[in-house]
Short mmCIF file of N, CA and C in Angstrom, two decimals:
data_model
loop_
_atom_site.label_atom_id
_atom_site.label_comp_id
_atom_site.label_asym_id
_atom_site.label_seq_id
_atom_site.Cartn_x
_atom_site.Cartn_y
_atom_site.Cartn_z
N UNK A 1 60.52 10.04 16.91
CA UNK A 1 60.46 8.59 16.85
C UNK A 1 59.69 8.08 18.07
N UNK A 2 58.74 7.21 17.87
CA UNK A 2 57.94 6.65 18.95
C UNK A 2 58.78 5.67 19.76
N UNK A 3 58.44 5.60 21.04
CA UNK A 3 59.09 4.61 21.89
C UNK A 3 58.69 3.23 21.39
N UNK A 4 59.67 2.37 21.26
CA UNK A 4 59.35 1.04 20.75
C UNK A 4 58.67 0.22 21.84
N UNK A 5 57.85 -0.72 21.40
CA UNK A 5 57.18 -1.60 22.35
C UNK A 5 58.20 -2.37 23.17
N UNK A 6 59.31 -2.78 22.54
CA UNK A 6 60.29 -3.56 23.28
C UNK A 6 60.91 -2.75 24.41
N UNK A 7 61.23 -1.47 24.20
CA UNK A 7 61.83 -0.69 25.28
C UNK A 7 60.81 -0.42 26.38
N UNK A 8 59.55 -0.17 26.03
CA UNK A 8 58.52 0.00 27.04
C UNK A 8 58.27 -1.32 27.77
N UNK A 9 58.28 -2.41 27.03
CA UNK A 9 58.11 -3.73 27.63
C UNK A 9 59.21 -4.00 28.65
N UNK A 10 60.45 -3.66 28.30
CA UNK A 10 61.55 -3.83 29.24
C UNK A 10 61.32 -3.00 30.49
N UNK A 11 60.85 -1.78 30.31
CA UNK A 11 60.59 -0.90 31.44
C UNK A 11 59.50 -1.47 32.35
N UNK A 12 58.39 -1.86 31.78
CA UNK A 12 57.29 -2.36 32.61
C UNK A 12 57.63 -3.70 33.25
N UNK A 13 58.44 -4.49 32.57
CA UNK A 13 58.88 -5.76 33.17
C UNK A 13 59.80 -5.54 34.37
N UNK A 14 60.43 -4.39 34.45
CA UNK A 14 61.33 -4.09 35.57
C UNK A 14 60.57 -3.65 36.82
N UNK A 15 59.28 -3.40 36.71
CA UNK A 15 58.48 -2.95 37.85
C UNK A 15 58.40 -4.07 38.88
N UNK A 16 58.49 -3.67 40.14
CA UNK A 16 58.46 -4.65 41.23
C UNK A 16 57.13 -4.68 41.98
N UNK A 17 56.44 -3.52 42.09
CA UNK A 17 55.22 -3.47 42.91
C UNK A 17 54.01 -2.89 42.19
N UNK A 18 54.15 -1.72 41.62
CA UNK A 18 52.99 -1.02 41.05
C UNK A 18 53.35 -0.27 39.78
N UNK A 19 52.39 -0.22 38.89
CA UNK A 19 52.46 0.66 37.72
C UNK A 19 51.07 1.26 37.57
N UNK A 20 51.03 2.58 37.45
CA UNK A 20 49.75 3.26 37.24
C UNK A 20 49.84 4.11 35.99
N UNK A 21 48.72 4.24 35.31
CA UNK A 21 48.68 4.98 34.05
C UNK A 21 47.47 5.90 34.08
N UNK A 22 47.69 7.19 33.90
CA UNK A 22 46.60 8.16 33.82
C UNK A 22 46.48 8.66 32.39
N UNK A 23 45.30 8.46 31.81
CA UNK A 23 45.00 8.94 30.46
C UNK A 23 43.96 10.05 30.56
N UNK A 24 44.23 11.17 29.89
CA UNK A 24 43.35 12.33 30.03
C UNK A 24 42.83 12.87 28.70
N UNK A 25 43.12 12.21 27.62
CA UNK A 25 42.71 12.71 26.30
C UNK A 25 41.45 12.00 25.83
N UNK A 26 40.66 12.70 25.03
CA UNK A 26 39.47 12.10 24.43
C UNK A 26 39.77 11.44 23.09
N UNK A 27 40.93 11.73 22.54
CA UNK A 27 41.31 11.16 21.25
C UNK A 27 42.80 10.88 21.24
N UNK A 28 43.14 9.68 20.81
CA UNK A 28 44.51 9.31 20.53
C UNK A 28 44.52 8.94 19.05
N UNK A 29 45.42 9.54 18.32
CA UNK A 29 45.41 9.38 16.87
C UNK A 29 45.60 7.92 16.46
N UNK A 30 44.68 7.46 15.67
CA UNK A 30 44.83 6.18 14.99
C UNK A 30 44.43 6.44 13.55
N UNK A 31 45.12 5.87 12.63
CA UNK A 31 44.78 6.13 11.23
C UNK A 31 43.35 5.67 10.93
N UNK A 32 42.63 6.44 10.14
CA UNK A 32 41.27 6.07 9.76
C UNK A 32 41.23 4.70 9.10
N UNK A 33 42.33 4.32 8.48
CA UNK A 33 42.35 3.02 7.81
C UNK A 33 42.77 1.89 8.75
N UNK A 34 43.00 2.21 10.04
CA UNK A 34 43.35 1.16 11.00
C UNK A 34 42.29 0.07 10.96
N UNK A 35 42.73 -1.13 10.67
CA UNK A 35 41.82 -2.25 10.42
C UNK A 35 40.90 -2.54 11.61
N UNK A 36 41.42 -2.47 12.84
CA UNK A 36 40.58 -2.74 14.02
C UNK A 36 39.55 -1.65 14.24
N UNK A 37 39.97 -0.40 14.04
CA UNK A 37 39.05 0.72 14.23
C UNK A 37 37.95 0.70 13.17
N UNK A 38 38.32 0.44 11.93
CA UNK A 38 37.33 0.37 10.84
C UNK A 38 36.35 -0.76 11.11
N UNK A 39 36.86 -1.90 11.55
CA UNK A 39 35.97 -3.03 11.86
C UNK A 39 35.00 -2.65 12.99
N UNK A 40 35.51 -1.97 14.01
CA UNK A 40 34.65 -1.53 15.12
C UNK A 40 33.56 -0.58 14.61
N UNK A 41 33.97 0.39 13.78
CA UNK A 41 32.98 1.33 13.21
C UNK A 41 31.89 0.58 12.44
N UNK A 42 32.27 -0.55 11.84
CA UNK A 42 31.32 -1.34 11.06
C UNK A 42 30.56 -2.35 11.91
N UNK A 43 30.69 -2.25 13.23
CA UNK A 43 29.90 -3.09 14.13
C UNK A 43 30.60 -4.28 14.74
N UNK A 44 31.84 -4.56 14.33
CA UNK A 44 32.56 -5.71 14.91
C UNK A 44 32.95 -5.42 16.35
N UNK A 45 32.77 -6.40 17.22
CA UNK A 45 33.22 -6.30 18.60
C UNK A 45 34.05 -7.54 18.92
N UNK A 46 35.04 -7.36 19.78
CA UNK A 46 35.88 -8.49 20.16
C UNK A 46 35.06 -9.54 20.89
N UNK A 47 35.40 -10.77 20.65
CA UNK A 47 34.73 -11.90 21.27
C UNK A 47 35.44 -12.24 22.58
N UNK A 48 34.74 -12.12 23.72
CA UNK A 48 35.40 -12.44 25.00
C UNK A 48 35.96 -13.86 25.06
N UNK A 49 35.44 -14.77 24.27
CA UNK A 49 35.91 -16.15 24.28
C UNK A 49 37.06 -16.42 23.31
N UNK A 50 37.43 -15.43 22.50
CA UNK A 50 38.50 -15.62 21.52
C UNK A 50 39.70 -14.75 21.89
N UNK A 51 40.41 -15.17 22.93
CA UNK A 51 41.54 -14.39 23.43
C UNK A 51 42.64 -14.17 22.38
N UNK A 52 42.77 -15.07 21.45
CA UNK A 52 43.81 -14.92 20.42
C UNK A 52 43.55 -13.71 19.52
N UNK A 53 42.33 -13.22 19.48
CA UNK A 53 42.00 -12.08 18.63
C UNK A 53 42.27 -10.75 19.33
N UNK A 54 42.63 -10.79 20.59
CA UNK A 54 42.83 -9.57 21.36
C UNK A 54 44.19 -8.93 21.06
N UNK A 55 44.38 -7.76 21.63
CA UNK A 55 45.54 -6.91 21.38
C UNK A 55 46.82 -7.55 21.91
N UNK A 56 47.58 -8.10 21.01
CA UNK A 56 48.85 -8.74 21.35
C UNK A 56 49.98 -7.92 20.76
N UNK A 57 51.11 -7.81 21.33
CA UNK A 57 51.60 -8.55 22.48
C UNK A 57 51.35 -7.85 23.83
N UNK A 58 50.70 -6.65 23.82
CA UNK A 58 50.51 -5.90 25.06
C UNK A 58 49.85 -6.74 26.15
N UNK A 59 48.77 -7.42 25.84
CA UNK A 59 48.05 -8.16 26.88
C UNK A 59 48.88 -9.31 27.44
N UNK A 60 49.77 -9.86 26.64
CA UNK A 60 50.67 -10.89 27.14
C UNK A 60 51.62 -10.30 28.20
N UNK A 61 52.09 -9.10 27.94
CA UNK A 61 52.98 -8.42 28.89
C UNK A 61 52.21 -8.10 30.18
N UNK A 62 50.98 -7.63 30.04
CA UNK A 62 50.16 -7.34 31.23
C UNK A 62 50.00 -8.60 32.07
N UNK A 63 49.67 -9.72 31.44
CA UNK A 63 49.52 -10.98 32.17
C UNK A 63 50.82 -11.38 32.86
N UNK A 64 51.91 -11.22 32.16
CA UNK A 64 53.21 -11.58 32.73
C UNK A 64 53.51 -10.74 33.98
N UNK A 65 53.33 -9.43 33.85
CA UNK A 65 53.68 -8.51 34.93
C UNK A 65 52.73 -8.69 36.12
N UNK A 66 51.44 -8.75 35.86
CA UNK A 66 50.49 -8.92 36.97
C UNK A 66 50.62 -10.31 37.57
N UNK A 67 51.03 -11.28 36.77
CA UNK A 67 51.24 -12.65 37.25
C UNK A 67 52.36 -12.75 38.27
N UNK A 68 53.30 -11.81 38.22
CA UNK A 68 54.39 -11.82 39.22
C UNK A 68 54.06 -10.93 40.41
N UNK A 69 52.78 -10.47 40.48
CA UNK A 69 52.33 -9.74 41.65
C UNK A 69 52.31 -8.23 41.53
N UNK A 70 52.64 -7.68 40.37
CA UNK A 70 52.60 -6.24 40.18
C UNK A 70 51.14 -5.80 40.03
N UNK A 71 50.77 -4.75 40.75
CA UNK A 71 49.43 -4.19 40.61
C UNK A 71 49.49 -3.14 39.51
N UNK A 72 48.69 -3.35 38.46
CA UNK A 72 48.68 -2.48 37.29
C UNK A 72 47.30 -1.82 37.21
N UNK A 73 47.28 -0.48 37.38
CA UNK A 73 46.02 0.27 37.36
C UNK A 73 46.08 1.35 36.29
N UNK A 74 44.91 1.57 35.67
CA UNK A 74 44.77 2.61 34.65
C UNK A 74 43.50 3.39 34.96
N UNK A 75 43.61 4.71 34.90
CA UNK A 75 42.44 5.58 35.08
C UNK A 75 42.33 6.46 33.83
N UNK A 76 41.10 6.61 33.37
CA UNK A 76 40.84 7.42 32.17
C UNK A 76 39.87 8.54 32.53
N UNK A 77 40.27 9.76 32.24
CA UNK A 77 39.39 10.92 32.40
C UNK A 77 38.79 11.19 31.04
N UNK A 78 37.45 11.20 30.97
CA UNK A 78 36.78 11.31 29.68
C UNK A 78 35.66 12.35 29.70
N UNK A 79 35.45 12.96 28.55
CA UNK A 79 34.35 13.91 28.40
C UNK A 79 33.04 13.18 28.21
N UNK A 80 31.96 13.88 28.48
CA UNK A 80 30.61 13.33 28.25
C UNK A 80 29.86 14.30 27.34
N UNK A 81 29.22 13.82 26.31
CA UNK A 81 29.25 12.43 25.88
C UNK A 81 30.65 12.07 25.39
N UNK A 82 30.98 10.78 25.43
CA UNK A 82 32.33 10.37 25.06
C UNK A 82 32.58 10.49 23.56
N UNK A 83 33.84 10.71 23.22
CA UNK A 83 34.25 10.76 21.81
C UNK A 83 34.12 9.37 21.19
N UNK A 84 34.15 9.34 19.88
CA UNK A 84 34.12 8.06 19.17
C UNK A 84 35.29 7.18 19.61
N UNK A 85 36.46 7.79 19.77
CA UNK A 85 37.62 7.02 20.18
C UNK A 85 37.41 6.39 21.56
N UNK A 86 36.86 7.14 22.51
CA UNK A 86 36.63 6.61 23.85
C UNK A 86 35.60 5.48 23.81
N UNK A 87 34.58 5.60 22.98
CA UNK A 87 33.61 4.50 22.84
C UNK A 87 34.30 3.25 22.28
N UNK A 88 35.17 3.46 21.32
CA UNK A 88 35.96 2.35 20.76
C UNK A 88 36.83 1.71 21.84
N UNK A 89 37.55 2.54 22.58
CA UNK A 89 38.43 2.05 23.63
C UNK A 89 37.65 1.30 24.71
N UNK A 90 36.51 1.84 25.08
CA UNK A 90 35.67 1.21 26.11
C UNK A 90 35.22 -0.18 25.67
N UNK A 91 34.98 -0.34 24.37
CA UNK A 91 34.44 -1.60 23.85
C UNK A 91 35.39 -2.78 24.04
N UNK A 92 36.69 -2.52 24.12
CA UNK A 92 37.63 -3.63 24.28
C UNK A 92 38.40 -3.59 25.60
N UNK A 93 38.02 -2.73 26.51
CA UNK A 93 38.71 -2.64 27.80
C UNK A 93 38.59 -3.92 28.60
N UNK A 94 37.54 -4.70 28.36
CA UNK A 94 37.40 -5.97 29.07
C UNK A 94 38.63 -6.86 28.85
N UNK A 95 39.32 -6.68 27.72
CA UNK A 95 40.50 -7.51 27.45
C UNK A 95 41.64 -7.14 28.40
N UNK A 96 41.81 -5.84 28.67
CA UNK A 96 42.84 -5.40 29.61
C UNK A 96 42.56 -5.96 31.00
N UNK A 97 41.30 -5.95 31.38
CA UNK A 97 40.91 -6.44 32.70
C UNK A 97 41.14 -7.95 32.78
N UNK A 98 40.79 -8.66 31.73
CA UNK A 98 41.02 -10.11 31.71
C UNK A 98 42.50 -10.43 31.82
N UNK A 99 43.36 -9.53 31.33
CA UNK A 99 44.80 -9.75 31.39
C UNK A 99 45.38 -9.38 32.76
N UNK A 100 44.60 -8.66 33.59
CA UNK A 100 45.07 -8.34 34.93
C UNK A 100 45.10 -6.87 35.31
N UNK A 101 44.81 -5.97 34.37
CA UNK A 101 44.75 -4.55 34.71
C UNK A 101 43.48 -4.24 35.48
N UNK A 102 43.55 -3.23 36.32
CA UNK A 102 42.37 -2.65 36.94
C UNK A 102 42.14 -1.32 36.22
N UNK A 103 40.91 -1.05 35.81
CA UNK A 103 40.65 0.17 35.04
C UNK A 103 39.41 0.87 35.58
N UNK A 104 39.54 2.17 35.72
CA UNK A 104 38.42 3.02 36.14
C UNK A 104 38.31 4.20 35.20
N UNK A 105 37.09 4.76 35.17
CA UNK A 105 36.74 5.88 34.30
C UNK A 105 36.22 7.04 35.15
N UNK A 106 36.66 8.25 34.82
CA UNK A 106 36.20 9.43 35.54
C UNK A 106 35.67 10.45 34.54
N UNK A 107 34.37 10.79 34.63
CA UNK A 107 33.86 11.87 33.78
C UNK A 107 34.64 13.16 34.06
N UNK A 108 35.02 13.84 33.00
CA UNK A 108 35.86 15.04 33.12
C UNK A 108 35.26 16.09 34.06
N UNK A 109 33.94 16.20 34.08
CA UNK A 109 33.30 17.21 34.93
C UNK A 109 33.61 16.97 36.41
N UNK A 110 33.88 15.73 36.79
CA UNK A 110 34.20 15.41 38.18
C UNK A 110 35.66 15.64 38.51
N UNK A 111 36.48 15.91 37.50
CA UNK A 111 37.91 16.11 37.71
C UNK A 111 38.27 17.59 37.91
N UNK A 112 37.31 18.47 37.80
CA UNK A 112 37.59 19.90 37.85
C UNK A 112 38.26 20.35 39.14
N UNK A 113 37.98 19.68 40.23
CA UNK A 113 38.55 20.09 41.52
C UNK A 113 39.92 19.47 41.80
N UNK A 114 40.43 18.69 40.85
CA UNK A 114 41.70 17.99 41.05
C UNK A 114 42.86 18.72 40.40
N UNK A 115 44.00 18.66 41.06
CA UNK A 115 45.25 19.17 40.47
C UNK A 115 45.87 18.02 39.67
N UNK A 116 45.98 18.22 38.37
CA UNK A 116 46.47 17.16 37.48
C UNK A 116 47.66 17.65 36.67
N UNK A 117 48.59 16.75 36.34
CA UNK A 117 49.70 17.14 35.47
C UNK A 117 49.17 17.44 34.06
N UNK A 118 49.97 18.09 33.27
CA UNK A 118 49.55 18.51 31.95
C UNK A 118 49.55 17.41 30.89
N UNK A 119 50.10 16.26 31.20
CA UNK A 119 50.21 15.17 30.22
C UNK A 119 49.87 13.84 30.85
N UNK A 120 49.44 12.91 29.98
CA UNK A 120 49.26 11.53 30.41
C UNK A 120 50.58 11.02 30.97
N UNK A 121 50.49 10.07 31.90
CA UNK A 121 51.73 9.53 32.44
C UNK A 121 51.56 8.09 32.91
N UNK A 122 52.68 7.44 33.00
CA UNK A 122 52.86 6.18 33.72
C UNK A 122 53.71 6.51 34.93
N UNK A 123 53.42 5.85 36.05
CA UNK A 123 54.26 5.97 37.25
C UNK A 123 54.63 4.55 37.66
N UNK A 124 55.92 4.27 37.69
CA UNK A 124 56.43 2.93 37.98
C UNK A 124 57.00 2.89 39.39
N UNK A 125 56.46 2.00 40.20
CA UNK A 125 56.91 1.80 41.58
C UNK A 125 56.98 3.10 42.37
N UNK A 126 56.13 4.06 42.01
CA UNK A 126 56.05 5.32 42.75
C UNK A 126 57.26 6.21 42.63
N UNK A 127 58.16 5.88 41.70
CA UNK A 127 59.41 6.65 41.63
C UNK A 127 59.80 7.15 40.25
N UNK A 128 59.45 6.43 39.21
CA UNK A 128 59.82 6.84 37.85
C UNK A 128 58.55 7.24 37.09
N UNK A 129 58.54 8.46 36.59
CA UNK A 129 57.40 8.96 35.83
C UNK A 129 57.77 9.01 34.36
N UNK A 130 56.87 8.51 33.54
CA UNK A 130 57.04 8.65 32.09
C UNK A 130 55.83 9.43 31.57
N UNK A 131 56.10 10.64 31.12
CA UNK A 131 55.05 11.47 30.51
C UNK A 131 54.99 11.17 29.02
N UNK A 132 53.80 10.96 28.52
CA UNK A 132 53.58 10.78 27.09
C UNK A 132 52.97 12.07 26.56
N UNK A 133 53.68 12.74 25.68
CA UNK A 133 53.27 14.04 25.18
C UNK A 133 52.67 13.86 23.78
N UNK A 134 51.46 14.40 23.59
CA UNK A 134 50.73 14.30 22.33
C UNK A 134 50.46 15.69 21.78
N UNK A 135 50.28 15.78 20.46
CA UNK A 135 49.86 17.05 19.88
C UNK A 135 48.34 17.16 19.99
N UNK A 136 47.79 18.26 19.50
CA UNK A 136 46.36 18.51 19.61
C UNK A 136 45.48 17.50 18.90
N UNK A 137 46.01 16.82 17.90
CA UNK A 137 45.24 15.81 17.18
C UNK A 137 45.42 14.40 17.75
N UNK A 138 46.18 14.29 18.84
CA UNK A 138 46.36 12.99 19.48
C UNK A 138 47.51 12.18 18.97
N UNK A 139 48.38 12.79 18.17
CA UNK A 139 49.58 12.08 17.70
C UNK A 139 50.66 12.18 18.78
N UNK A 140 51.31 11.05 19.04
CA UNK A 140 52.40 11.04 20.00
C UNK A 140 53.51 11.94 19.49
N UNK A 141 54.05 12.78 20.37
CA UNK A 141 55.14 13.69 20.02
C UNK A 141 56.46 13.19 20.60
N UNK A 142 56.47 12.97 21.91
CA UNK A 142 57.66 12.42 22.56
C UNK A 142 57.33 11.96 23.97
N UNK A 143 58.32 11.33 24.58
CA UNK A 143 58.20 10.82 25.94
C UNK A 143 59.26 11.49 26.79
N UNK A 144 58.85 11.93 27.97
CA UNK A 144 59.79 12.49 28.95
C UNK A 144 59.77 11.58 30.17
N UNK A 145 60.94 11.32 30.74
CA UNK A 145 61.02 10.53 31.96
C UNK A 145 61.74 11.32 33.03
N UNK A 146 61.30 11.11 34.27
CA UNK A 146 61.97 11.72 35.40
C UNK A 146 61.82 10.83 36.63
N UNK A 147 62.84 10.87 37.46
CA UNK A 147 62.75 10.20 38.75
C UNK A 147 62.80 11.23 39.88
N UNK A 148 62.50 12.49 39.54
CA UNK A 148 62.44 13.55 40.53
C UNK A 148 61.36 13.20 41.56
N UNK A 149 61.71 13.11 42.84
CA UNK A 149 60.74 12.70 43.86
C UNK A 149 59.53 13.63 43.97
N UNK A 150 59.72 14.91 43.78
CA UNK A 150 58.59 15.85 43.86
C UNK A 150 57.60 15.59 42.73
N UNK A 151 58.11 15.39 41.53
CA UNK A 151 57.24 15.11 40.38
C UNK A 151 56.55 13.77 40.55
N UNK A 152 57.28 12.76 41.00
CA UNK A 152 56.67 11.44 41.22
C UNK A 152 55.58 11.53 42.28
N UNK A 153 55.81 12.28 43.34
CA UNK A 153 54.80 12.45 44.39
C UNK A 153 53.57 13.17 43.87
N UNK A 154 53.78 14.20 43.07
CA UNK A 154 52.66 14.93 42.48
C UNK A 154 51.82 14.00 41.61
N UNK A 155 52.47 13.18 40.79
CA UNK A 155 51.75 12.26 39.91
C UNK A 155 51.05 11.17 40.72
N UNK A 156 51.70 10.67 41.76
CA UNK A 156 51.07 9.65 42.60
C UNK A 156 49.81 10.22 43.26
N UNK A 157 49.90 11.43 43.79
CA UNK A 157 48.73 12.06 44.42
C UNK A 157 47.62 12.29 43.41
N UNK A 158 47.98 12.76 42.22
CA UNK A 158 46.97 13.01 41.19
C UNK A 158 46.28 11.72 40.79
N UNK A 159 47.06 10.67 40.59
CA UNK A 159 46.45 9.39 40.20
C UNK A 159 45.50 8.89 41.28
N UNK A 160 45.93 8.91 42.52
CA UNK A 160 45.08 8.40 43.60
C UNK A 160 43.80 9.23 43.74
N UNK A 161 43.89 10.55 43.53
CA UNK A 161 42.70 11.40 43.59
C UNK A 161 41.71 11.02 42.49
N UNK A 162 42.23 10.78 41.29
CA UNK A 162 41.37 10.34 40.18
C UNK A 162 40.79 8.97 40.50
N UNK A 163 41.62 8.05 40.92
CA UNK A 163 41.20 6.67 41.20
C UNK A 163 40.05 6.65 42.23
N UNK A 164 40.19 7.46 43.27
CA UNK A 164 39.18 7.49 44.33
C UNK A 164 37.82 7.98 43.83
N UNK A 165 37.81 8.87 42.85
CA UNK A 165 36.56 9.41 42.30
C UNK A 165 36.00 8.59 41.14
N UNK A 166 36.84 7.82 40.51
CA UNK A 166 36.49 7.14 39.26
C UNK A 166 35.62 5.90 39.51
N UNK A 167 34.95 5.50 38.43
CA UNK A 167 34.04 4.36 38.44
C UNK A 167 34.73 3.14 37.83
N UNK A 168 34.66 1.98 38.51
CA UNK A 168 35.24 0.78 37.91
C UNK A 168 34.62 0.48 36.55
N UNK A 169 35.43 -0.10 35.67
CA UNK A 169 35.00 -0.34 34.29
C UNK A 169 33.65 -1.07 34.21
N UNK A 170 33.47 -2.10 35.01
CA UNK A 170 32.24 -2.88 34.90
C UNK A 170 30.99 -2.14 35.33
N UNK A 171 31.16 -0.95 35.90
CA UNK A 171 30.03 -0.13 36.33
C UNK A 171 29.89 1.14 35.48
N UNK A 172 30.75 1.31 34.50
CA UNK A 172 30.78 2.54 33.70
C UNK A 172 30.33 2.23 32.27
N UNK A 173 29.36 2.96 31.81
CA UNK A 173 28.91 2.75 30.43
C UNK A 173 29.12 4.03 29.63
N UNK A 174 29.31 3.85 28.34
CA UNK A 174 29.49 5.00 27.45
C UNK A 174 28.30 5.13 26.51
#
């Protein structure tokens, strides 16, 4: 069973200072019939002036959390050339930034010298790690959480190493 948006929303709303998210996959499963993805494949792009058409309710939560002073950063490690999914994701990342997230991209070839955890993760206030585990096709399998200080430190160091090498979204093209 997937983690519900409401339980994740409660978790992210509890953050006091920082939330960081490291994404390392080139594909996250979305159904081929997903209306937004199909529209993107057919040439539709989100209108920067039509905020109501953007990804809700996630962006509302981002605005709420960053509005109370939480720094929310996301780093994506991607292959080159990028997968279709990464090109799709890149096309609407401006909405996350408009909502208050900071996002950077790191070509996978530049990550080879970094020690990275085996799964994507969120790190909340430098203490709680939520690993998102996916199968080989990008389907979510389950979520693991830990507040083990060693694991949190390892994830914090990995994220900062990626962040330092990564390119800000507005300077990264796919």
